[in-house]
XYZ file of C-alpha atoms in Angstrom:
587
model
C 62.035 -36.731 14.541
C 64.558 -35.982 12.354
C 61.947 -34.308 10.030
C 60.899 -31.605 12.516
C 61.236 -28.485 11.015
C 64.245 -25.915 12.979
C 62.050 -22.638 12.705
C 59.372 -24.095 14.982
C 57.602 -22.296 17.899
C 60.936 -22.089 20.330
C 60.328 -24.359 23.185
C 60.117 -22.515 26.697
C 59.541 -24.385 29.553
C 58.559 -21.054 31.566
C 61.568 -21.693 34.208
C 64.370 -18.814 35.239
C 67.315 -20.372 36.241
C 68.460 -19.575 39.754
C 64.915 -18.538 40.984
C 62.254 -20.905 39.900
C 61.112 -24.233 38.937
C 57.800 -24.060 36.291
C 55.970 -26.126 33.843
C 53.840 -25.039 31.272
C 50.882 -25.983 29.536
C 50.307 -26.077 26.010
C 47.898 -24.776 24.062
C 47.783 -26.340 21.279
C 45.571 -29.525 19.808
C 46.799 -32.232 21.627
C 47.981 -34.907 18.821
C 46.945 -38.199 18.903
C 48.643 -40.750 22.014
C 49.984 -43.495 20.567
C 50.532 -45.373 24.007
C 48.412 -48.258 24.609
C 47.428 -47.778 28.483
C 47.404 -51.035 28.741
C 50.894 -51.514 27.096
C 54.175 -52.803 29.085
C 55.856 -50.507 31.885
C 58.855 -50.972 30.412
C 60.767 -50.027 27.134
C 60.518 -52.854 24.489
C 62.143 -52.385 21.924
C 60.333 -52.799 18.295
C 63.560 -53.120 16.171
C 67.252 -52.144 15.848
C 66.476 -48.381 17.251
C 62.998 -48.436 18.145
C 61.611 -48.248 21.729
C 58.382 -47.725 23.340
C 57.813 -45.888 27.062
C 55.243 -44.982 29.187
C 54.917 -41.573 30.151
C 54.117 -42.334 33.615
C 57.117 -44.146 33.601
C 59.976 -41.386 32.866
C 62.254 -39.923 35.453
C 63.862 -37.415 33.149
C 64.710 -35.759 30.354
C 68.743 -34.781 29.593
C 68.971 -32.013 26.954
C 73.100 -32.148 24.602
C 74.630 -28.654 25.466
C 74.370 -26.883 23.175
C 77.248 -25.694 20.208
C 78.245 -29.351 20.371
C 77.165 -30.914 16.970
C 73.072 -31.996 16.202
C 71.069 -32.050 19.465
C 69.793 -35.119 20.716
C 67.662 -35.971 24.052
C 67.907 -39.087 25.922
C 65.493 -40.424 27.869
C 66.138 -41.407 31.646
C 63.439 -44.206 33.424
C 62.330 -44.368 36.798
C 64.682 -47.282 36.972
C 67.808 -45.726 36.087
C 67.596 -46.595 32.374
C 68.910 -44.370 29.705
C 67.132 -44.907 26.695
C 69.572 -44.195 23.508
C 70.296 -40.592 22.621
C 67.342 -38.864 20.060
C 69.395 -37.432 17.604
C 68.105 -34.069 15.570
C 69.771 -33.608 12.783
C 67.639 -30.585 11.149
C 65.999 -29.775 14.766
C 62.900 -30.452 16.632
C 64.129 -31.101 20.373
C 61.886 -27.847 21.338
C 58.525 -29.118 19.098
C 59.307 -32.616 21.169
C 59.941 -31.015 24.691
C 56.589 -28.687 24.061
C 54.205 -31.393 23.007
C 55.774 -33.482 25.942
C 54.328 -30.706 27.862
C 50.775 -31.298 26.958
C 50.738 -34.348 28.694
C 53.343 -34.048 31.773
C 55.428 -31.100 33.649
C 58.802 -30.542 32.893
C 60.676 -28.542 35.695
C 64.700 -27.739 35.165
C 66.579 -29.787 37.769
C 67.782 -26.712 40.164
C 71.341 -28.474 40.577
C 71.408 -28.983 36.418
C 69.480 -26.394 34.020
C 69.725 -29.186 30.805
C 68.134 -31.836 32.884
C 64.055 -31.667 32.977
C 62.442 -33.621 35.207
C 59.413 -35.276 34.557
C 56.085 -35.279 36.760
C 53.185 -36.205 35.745
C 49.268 -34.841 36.210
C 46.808 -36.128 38.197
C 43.557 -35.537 35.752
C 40.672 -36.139 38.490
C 42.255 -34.118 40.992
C 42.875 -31.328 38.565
C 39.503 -31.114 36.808
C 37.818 -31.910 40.371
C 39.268 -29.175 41.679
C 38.267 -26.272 38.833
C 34.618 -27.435 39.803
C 34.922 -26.807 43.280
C 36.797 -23.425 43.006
C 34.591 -22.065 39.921
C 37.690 -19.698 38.871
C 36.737 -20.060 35.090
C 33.544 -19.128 32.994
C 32.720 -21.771 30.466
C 34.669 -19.479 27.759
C 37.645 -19.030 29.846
C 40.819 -20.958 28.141
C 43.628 -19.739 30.164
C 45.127 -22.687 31.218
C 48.038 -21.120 32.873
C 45.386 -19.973 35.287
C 44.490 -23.447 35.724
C 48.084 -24.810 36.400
C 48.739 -22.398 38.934
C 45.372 -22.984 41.168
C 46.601 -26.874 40.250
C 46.650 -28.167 43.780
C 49.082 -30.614 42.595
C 51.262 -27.514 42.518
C 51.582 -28.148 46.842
C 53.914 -31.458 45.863
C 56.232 -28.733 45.185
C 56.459 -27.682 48.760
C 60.186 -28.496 49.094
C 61.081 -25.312 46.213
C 61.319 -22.245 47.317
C 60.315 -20.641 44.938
C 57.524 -20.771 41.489
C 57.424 -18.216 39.234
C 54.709 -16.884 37.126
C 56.436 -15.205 34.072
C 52.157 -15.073 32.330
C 51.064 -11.133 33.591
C 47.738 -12.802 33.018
C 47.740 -15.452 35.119
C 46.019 -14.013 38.716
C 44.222 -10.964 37.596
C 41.236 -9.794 34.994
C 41.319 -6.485 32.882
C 40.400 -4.680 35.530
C 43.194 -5.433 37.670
C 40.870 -7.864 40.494
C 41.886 -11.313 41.356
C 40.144 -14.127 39.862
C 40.543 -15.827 43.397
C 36.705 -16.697 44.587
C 35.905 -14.185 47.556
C 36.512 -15.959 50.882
C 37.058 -19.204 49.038
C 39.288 -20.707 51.674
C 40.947 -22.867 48.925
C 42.725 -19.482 47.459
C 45.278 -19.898 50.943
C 46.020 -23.200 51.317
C 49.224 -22.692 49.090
C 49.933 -19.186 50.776
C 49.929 -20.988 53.965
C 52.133 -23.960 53.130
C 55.491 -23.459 54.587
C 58.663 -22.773 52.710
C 56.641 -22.345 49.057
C 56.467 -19.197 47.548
C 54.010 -18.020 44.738
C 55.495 -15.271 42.660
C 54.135 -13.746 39.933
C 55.625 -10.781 37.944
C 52.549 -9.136 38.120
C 52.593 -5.851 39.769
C 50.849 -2.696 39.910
C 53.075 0.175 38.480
C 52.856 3.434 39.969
C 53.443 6.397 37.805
C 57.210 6.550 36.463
C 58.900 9.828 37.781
C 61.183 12.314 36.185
C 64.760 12.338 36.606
C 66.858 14.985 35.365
C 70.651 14.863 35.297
C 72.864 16.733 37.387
C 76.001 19.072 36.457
C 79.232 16.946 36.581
C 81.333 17.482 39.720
C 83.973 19.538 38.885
C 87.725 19.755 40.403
C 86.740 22.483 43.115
C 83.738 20.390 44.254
C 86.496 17.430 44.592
C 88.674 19.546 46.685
C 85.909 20.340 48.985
C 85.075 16.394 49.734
C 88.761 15.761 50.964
C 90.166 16.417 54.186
C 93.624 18.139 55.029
C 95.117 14.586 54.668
C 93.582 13.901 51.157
C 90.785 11.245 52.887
C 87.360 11.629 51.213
C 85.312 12.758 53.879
C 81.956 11.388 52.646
C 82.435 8.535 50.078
C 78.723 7.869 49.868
C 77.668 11.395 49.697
C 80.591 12.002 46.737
C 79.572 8.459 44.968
C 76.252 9.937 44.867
C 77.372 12.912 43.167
C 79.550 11.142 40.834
C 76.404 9.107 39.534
C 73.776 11.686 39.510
C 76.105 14.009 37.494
C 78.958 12.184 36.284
C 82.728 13.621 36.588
C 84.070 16.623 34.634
C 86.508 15.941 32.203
C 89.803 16.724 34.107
C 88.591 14.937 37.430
C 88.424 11.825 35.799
C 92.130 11.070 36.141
C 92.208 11.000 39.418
C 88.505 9.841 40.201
C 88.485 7.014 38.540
C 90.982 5.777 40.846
C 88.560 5.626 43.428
C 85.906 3.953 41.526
C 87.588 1.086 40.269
C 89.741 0.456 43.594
C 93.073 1.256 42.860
C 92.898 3.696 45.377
C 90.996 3.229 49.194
C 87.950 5.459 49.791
C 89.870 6.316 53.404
C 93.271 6.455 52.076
C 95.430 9.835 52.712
C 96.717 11.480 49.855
C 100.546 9.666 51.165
C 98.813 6.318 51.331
C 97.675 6.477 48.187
C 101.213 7.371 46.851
C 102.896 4.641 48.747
C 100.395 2.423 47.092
C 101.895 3.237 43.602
C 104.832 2.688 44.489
C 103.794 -0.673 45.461
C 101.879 -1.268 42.217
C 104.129 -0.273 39.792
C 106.912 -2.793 41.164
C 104.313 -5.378 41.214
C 103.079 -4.272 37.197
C 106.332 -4.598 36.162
C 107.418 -7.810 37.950
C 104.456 -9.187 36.137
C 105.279 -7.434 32.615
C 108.674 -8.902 32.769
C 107.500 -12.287 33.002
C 106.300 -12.473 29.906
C 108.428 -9.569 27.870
C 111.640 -12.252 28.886
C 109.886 -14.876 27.083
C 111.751 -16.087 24.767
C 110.976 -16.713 20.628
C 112.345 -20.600 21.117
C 110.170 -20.816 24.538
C 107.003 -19.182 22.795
C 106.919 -21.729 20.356
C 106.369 -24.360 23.328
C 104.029 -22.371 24.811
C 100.666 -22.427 22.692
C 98.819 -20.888 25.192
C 100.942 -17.609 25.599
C 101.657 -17.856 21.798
C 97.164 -17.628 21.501
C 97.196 -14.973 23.605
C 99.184 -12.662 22.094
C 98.159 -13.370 18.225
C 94.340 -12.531 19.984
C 95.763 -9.503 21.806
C 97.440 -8.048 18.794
C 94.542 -8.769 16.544
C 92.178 -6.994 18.875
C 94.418 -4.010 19.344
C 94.959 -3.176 15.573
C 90.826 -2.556 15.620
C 90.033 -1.118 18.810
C 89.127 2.448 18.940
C 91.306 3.583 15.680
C 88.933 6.730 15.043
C 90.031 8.062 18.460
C 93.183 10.357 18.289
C 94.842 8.366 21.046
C 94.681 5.257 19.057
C 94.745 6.177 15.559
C 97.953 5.267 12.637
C 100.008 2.678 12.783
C 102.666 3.751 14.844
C 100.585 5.242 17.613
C 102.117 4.216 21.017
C 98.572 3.903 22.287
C 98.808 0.712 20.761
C 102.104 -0.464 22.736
C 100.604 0.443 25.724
C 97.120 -1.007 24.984
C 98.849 -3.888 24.078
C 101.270 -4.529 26.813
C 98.683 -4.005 29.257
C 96.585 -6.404 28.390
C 99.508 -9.071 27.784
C 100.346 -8.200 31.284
C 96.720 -9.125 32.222
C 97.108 -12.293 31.322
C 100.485 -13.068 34.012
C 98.065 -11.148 36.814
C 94.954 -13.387 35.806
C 95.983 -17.266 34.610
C 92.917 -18.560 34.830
C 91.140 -16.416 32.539
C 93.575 -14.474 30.036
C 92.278 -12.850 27.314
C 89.293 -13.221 25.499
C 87.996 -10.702 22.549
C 86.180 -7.402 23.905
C 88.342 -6.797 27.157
C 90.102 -4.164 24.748
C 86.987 -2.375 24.460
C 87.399 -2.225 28.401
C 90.224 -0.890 28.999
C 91.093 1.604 25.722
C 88.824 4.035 27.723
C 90.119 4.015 31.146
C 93.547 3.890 29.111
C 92.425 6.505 27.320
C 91.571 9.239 30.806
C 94.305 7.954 32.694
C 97.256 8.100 29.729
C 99.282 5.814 32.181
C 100.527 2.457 31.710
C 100.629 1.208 35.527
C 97.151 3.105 36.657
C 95.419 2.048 33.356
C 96.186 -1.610 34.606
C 95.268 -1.725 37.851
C 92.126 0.212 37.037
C 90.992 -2.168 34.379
C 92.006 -4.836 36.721
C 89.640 -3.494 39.174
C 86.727 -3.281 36.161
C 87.300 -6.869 35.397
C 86.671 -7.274 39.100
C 83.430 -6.328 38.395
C 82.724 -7.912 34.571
C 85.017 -10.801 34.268
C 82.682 -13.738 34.599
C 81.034 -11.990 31.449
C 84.374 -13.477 29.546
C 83.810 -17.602 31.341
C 83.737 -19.636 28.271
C 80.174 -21.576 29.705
C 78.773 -18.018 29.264
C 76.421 -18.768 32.933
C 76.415 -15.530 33.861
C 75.483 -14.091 30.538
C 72.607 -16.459 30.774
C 71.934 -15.886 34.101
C 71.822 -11.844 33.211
C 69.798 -12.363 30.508
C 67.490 -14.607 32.172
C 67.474 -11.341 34.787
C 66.779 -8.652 32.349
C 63.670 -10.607 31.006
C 62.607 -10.863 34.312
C 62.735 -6.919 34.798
C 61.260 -6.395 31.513
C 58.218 -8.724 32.103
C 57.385 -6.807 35.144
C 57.973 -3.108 33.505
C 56.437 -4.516 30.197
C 54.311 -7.212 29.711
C 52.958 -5.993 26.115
C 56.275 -5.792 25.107
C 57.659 -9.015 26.344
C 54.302 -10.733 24.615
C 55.631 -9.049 21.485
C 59.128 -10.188 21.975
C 58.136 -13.528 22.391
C 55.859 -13.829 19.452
C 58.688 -12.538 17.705
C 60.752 -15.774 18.839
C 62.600 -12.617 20.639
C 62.331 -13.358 24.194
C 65.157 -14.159 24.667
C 66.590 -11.287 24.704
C 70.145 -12.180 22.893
C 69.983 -9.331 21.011
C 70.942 -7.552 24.408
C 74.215 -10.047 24.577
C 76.370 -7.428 23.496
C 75.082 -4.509 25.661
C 75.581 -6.973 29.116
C 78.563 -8.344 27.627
C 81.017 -5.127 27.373
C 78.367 -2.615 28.907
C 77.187 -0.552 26.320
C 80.413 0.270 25.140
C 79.701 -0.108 21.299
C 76.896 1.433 21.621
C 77.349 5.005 22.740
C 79.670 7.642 21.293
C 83.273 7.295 23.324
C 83.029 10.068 25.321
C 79.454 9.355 26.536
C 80.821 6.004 27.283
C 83.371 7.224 29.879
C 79.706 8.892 31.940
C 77.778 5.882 31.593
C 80.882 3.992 32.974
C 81.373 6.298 35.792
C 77.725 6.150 37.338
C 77.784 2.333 36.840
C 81.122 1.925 39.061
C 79.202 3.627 42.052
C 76.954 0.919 42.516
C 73.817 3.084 42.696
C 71.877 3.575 43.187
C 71.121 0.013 43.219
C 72.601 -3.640 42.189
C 72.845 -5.027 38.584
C 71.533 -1.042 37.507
C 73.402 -1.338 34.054
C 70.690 -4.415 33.846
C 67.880 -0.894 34.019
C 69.798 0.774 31.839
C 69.408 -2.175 29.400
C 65.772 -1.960 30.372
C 65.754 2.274 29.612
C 67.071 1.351 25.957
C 63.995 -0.852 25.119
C 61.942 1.371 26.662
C 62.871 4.219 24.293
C 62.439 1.884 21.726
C 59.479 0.234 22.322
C 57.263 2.083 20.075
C 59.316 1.573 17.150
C 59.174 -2.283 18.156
C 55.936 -2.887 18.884
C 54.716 -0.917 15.766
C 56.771 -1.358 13.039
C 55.775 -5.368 12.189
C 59.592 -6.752 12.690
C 60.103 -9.608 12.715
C 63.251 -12.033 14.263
C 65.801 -10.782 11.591
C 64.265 -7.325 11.201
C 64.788 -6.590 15.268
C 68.444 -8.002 15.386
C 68.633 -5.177 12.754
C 67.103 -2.678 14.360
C 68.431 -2.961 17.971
C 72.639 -3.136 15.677
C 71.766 0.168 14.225
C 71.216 1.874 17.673
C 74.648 2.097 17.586
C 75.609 5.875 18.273
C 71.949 6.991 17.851
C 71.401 7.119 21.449
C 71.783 9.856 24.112
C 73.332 8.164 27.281
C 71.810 11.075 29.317
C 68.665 10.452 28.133
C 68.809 6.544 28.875
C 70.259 7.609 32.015
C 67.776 8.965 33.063
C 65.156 6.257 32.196
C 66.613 4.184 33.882
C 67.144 5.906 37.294
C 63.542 6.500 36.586
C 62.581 2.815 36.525
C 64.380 2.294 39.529
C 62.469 4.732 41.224
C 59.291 3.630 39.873
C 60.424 -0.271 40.861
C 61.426 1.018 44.613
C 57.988 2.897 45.056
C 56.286 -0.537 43.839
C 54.620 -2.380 47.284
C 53.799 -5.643 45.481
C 57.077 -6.095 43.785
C 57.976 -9.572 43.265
C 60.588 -11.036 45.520
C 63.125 -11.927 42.880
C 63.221 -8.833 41.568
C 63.796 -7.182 44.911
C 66.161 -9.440 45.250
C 67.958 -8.622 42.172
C 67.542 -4.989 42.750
C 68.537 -5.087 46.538
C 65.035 -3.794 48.242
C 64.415 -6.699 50.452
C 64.595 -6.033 53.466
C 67.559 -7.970 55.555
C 68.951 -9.588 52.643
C 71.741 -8.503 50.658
C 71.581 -8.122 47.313
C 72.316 -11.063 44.376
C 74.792 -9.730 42.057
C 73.906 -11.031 38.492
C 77.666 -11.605 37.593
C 78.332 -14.017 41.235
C 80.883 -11.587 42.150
C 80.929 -7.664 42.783
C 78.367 -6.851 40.263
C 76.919 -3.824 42.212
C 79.573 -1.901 40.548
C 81.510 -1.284 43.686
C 84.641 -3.244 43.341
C 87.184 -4.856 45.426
C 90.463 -3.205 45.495
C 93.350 -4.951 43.300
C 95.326 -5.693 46.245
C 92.350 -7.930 47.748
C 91.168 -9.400 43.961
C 94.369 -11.396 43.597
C 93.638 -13.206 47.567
C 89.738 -14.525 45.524
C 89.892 -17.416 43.472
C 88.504 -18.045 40.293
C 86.101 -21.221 40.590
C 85.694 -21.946 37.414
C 88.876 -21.850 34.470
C 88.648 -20.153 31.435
C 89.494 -21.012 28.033
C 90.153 -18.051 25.422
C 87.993 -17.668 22.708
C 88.471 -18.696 19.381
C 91.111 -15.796 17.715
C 88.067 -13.040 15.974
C 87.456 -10.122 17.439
C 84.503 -9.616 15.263
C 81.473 -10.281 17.301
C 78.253 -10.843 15.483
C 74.340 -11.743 17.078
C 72.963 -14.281 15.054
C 70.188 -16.525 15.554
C 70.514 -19.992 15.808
C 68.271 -22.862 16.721
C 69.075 -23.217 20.016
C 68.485 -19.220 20.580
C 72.164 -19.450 21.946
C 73.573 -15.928 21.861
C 76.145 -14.922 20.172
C 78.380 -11.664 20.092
C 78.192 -8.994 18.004
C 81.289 -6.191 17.941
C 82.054 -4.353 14.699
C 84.414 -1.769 14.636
């Protein structure tokens, strides 16, 4: 094992974590079994290391997490045995796991995503069953067809959910099912209670045009407030705000609103008595850390991180904008002191690199110490379990995005992943501090703005992820990359896109989703168009950008604690052989 080769075929075992529970079936040539049938049940061990196991008798699989030294496997028995951690020292865990799949199914444990478990086929019933359905012509090889008319697939009753990430899978060319006509075998898994067959085929309408609006301007404002300074119509106005964006002026003010510092139904003197409030409170919390003292700091490792981190990020953030640039710019001081002060408000997490890239623009429009802070505060309502040292919900939004791309773009995701690109990691940095390296500053502060709406849907800055590789597709899919050469390609986007133009794509998807009749149910799900459900944010908290005011953030609790990140602010997406993402920032 240790002689597999690292740059193998990346195993995928065709699940989505959160939604779906999937084998998959290889096609390769099966290699040769060296299990005697007739052999013991048990392991027996051959020498110091070596071990022998039936197939039929594994429980499970346990995968090492990964970043933690060589990846190993170990082997878990129907009896509770482990068998002694498979080490890989020059990889090979995916070329194991993927010929493993030739011969069982391997479905992610739904309470632990690095623990397969192991069930095996049923050959008579499987083969027995193609004959009586006659799905397949004697040339026909698609054998994820075949696994999902599997009856065996009914023992998985109890899930709620399978998903069917092959666009193939259920339909010819021609867009008919390859279900027999009145065959009444084609509904016995419809009919079985609590399973669900989802497959990210749908039928696409035609995409419509969006065009942008003007930007609301300070007169418009005026008009949306009543004699007591209460918005009238927050919906209506929020609307507005995203179709259009803000003028430049408004912003000040507006973005008050948007990120909760201020209450959609507040009067112009609530809203004052509210600062008042907060900038006590800021300042209580500034002071808690300004009286540090140099003998105290040098007990205090954690505080002492912090601020090396902070500083470190501060000196690179932004220093082409006027606000921020030379050396004695008190941009800086403020940029810095905020985001110290961040770190007394929220314990648990801190600071970890890129939340300067978060607030230097809402810094930047309000030019205020004590509204900068509670606005970014209300942001990292909305973003901070993007910053959670297990990186879940980056996975989880990942995993999401490949979901929406797989049912806007099949071709392309088949291109991706031949491309050992599915993944999608070169995307970590877009999800991670939304887009903000990757438009010009001031068309940063519009995208921003119609994201903190929340519409016109959940998870939208997930579509306009999806708008970027649509604009890009062609130069993708037709320009022979390869891994390297599309990590490349995607970095040097940088400042060469039009957020209007993406903007628009991607309220253009949505539409084109929405119309959609057979949309699968995750993605309504994700997208918030099932009926009588409310929506699944993608980031477990307020991820519909609509977030909860400051004042009700500090009464939520963190579940999980947060470690900062290791002191670079440099963020860089490299591949590695566990496709882990990684971040990529560059001033």
């Amino acid at each position: 094992m240790v002689g597999c080769q690292a740059d193998e075929e990346i195993f995928d075992p065709g699940y989505e974590p959160d939604w779906a529970v999937i084998s998959t079936v290889g096609t390769h040539s099966r290699v040769q079994e060296e299990t005697n049938a007739s052999g013991p049940k048990s392991p027996v061990p051959r020498g110091q290391w070596a071990f022998t196991l039936h197939l039929s008798e594994l429980k499970s699989i346990r995968k090492s997490k990964p970043g933690l030294g060589w990846s190993y496997l170990i082997f878990i028995t129907k009896d509770g045995v482990s068998i002694q951690a498979l080490h890989f020292h020059r990889g090979g865990t995916k070329a194991l796991l993927k010929a493993l799949c030739k011969y069982v199914i391997l479905a992610t444990s739904p309470k632990d995503s690095r623990l397969y478990l192991v069930y095996t086929h049923d050959s008579y019933a499987l083969s027995h069953s193609f004959d009586e359905l006659q799905l397949f012509d004697d040339s026909s090889s698609n054998l994820v067809s075949r696994f999902l008319q599997d009856p065996y697939a009914a023992t998985f009753g109890g899930f709620s959910k399978v998903t069917n990430f092959f666009r193939g899978a259920l339909h010819h060319e021609d867009g008919t099912p390859q279900f027999a006509p009145g065959d009444p075998s084609t509904g016995n898994v419809e009919d079985e209670t609590g399973f669900e067959m989802i497959t990210c085929q749908a039928r696409l309408g035609e995409r419509p045009s969006v065009q942008r609006e003007t930007a609301v301007t300070e007169q418009e404002w005026e008009q949306h407030l009543d004699p007591d300074g209460r918005v009238r119509d927050p919906t209506g106005l929020r609307r507005r705000i995203f179709a259009g964006g803000l003028s430049m002026p408004l912003r000040k003010e507006a973005w008050k609103y948007l990120l909760g510092y201020y209450a959609w139904d507040n009067s112009s003197e609530e809203n004052k008595a509210q600062v008042r409030r907060k900038t006590d409170e800021y300042f209580r919390m500034k002071l808690q850390w300004k009286s540090v003292s140099e003998e105290q700091e040098r007990r205090n490792s954690l505080l002492r991180g912090y601020r090396s981190l902070i500083e470190r990020d501060v000196s690179r953030t932004d220093r082409n904008n006027k606000f921020y640039e030379g050396s004695e710019n008190p941009g800086l001081v403020l940029l810095n002191d905020v985001l110290m002060t961040y770190c007394m408000y929220n314990f648990d997490l801190g600071y970890v690199q890129g939340m300067s890239d978060l607030l230097s623009p809402i810094l930047y429009i309000t030019q205020n110490e004590v509204d900068a802070f509670w606005c970014f505060c209300g942001f990292m309502e909305l973003v901070h379990r993007n910053f959670e040292e297990s990186q879940e919900s980056m996975k989880r939004q990942l995993a999401q995005l490949t979901l929406l791309l797989r049912v806007l773009d099949p071709p392309l995701c088949d291109f991706l992943d031949s491309k050992e690109s599915g993944s999608l990691c070169f995307c970590f940095r877009w999800i991670l501090i939304w887009f903000k390296r990757e438009f010009a500053f001031s068309e940063i502060l519009q995208l921003w703005e119609a994201l903190w709406t929340g519409l016109p849907c959940p998870n939208f800055h997930l579509l306009v992820a999806c708008g970027i590789l649509d604009a890009e597709r062609q130069a993708l899919m037709n320009s022979g990359f390869g891994f390297n050469e599309i990590l490349k390609h995607i970095n040097e986007l940088t400042m060469k896109m039009s957020v209007e133009d993406i903007l628009c794509r991607a309220e253009a998807i949505y539409r084109q989703l929405a119309a959609t009749p057979d949309l699968p149910r995750n993605v309504q799900e994700l997208l918030g168009l099932s009926e009588g459900k409310s929506p699944s944010p993608s980031t477990d908290t307020a991820s519909s950008p609509q977030p909860l005011s400051p004042s009700q953030a500090q009464e939520m609790e963190l579940t999980d604690s947060v470690s900062p990140s290791q002191p670079d602010s440099s963020i860089e997406i490299l591949p590695t052989e566990e496709a882990s993402t990684s971040q990529s920032l560059s001033p």
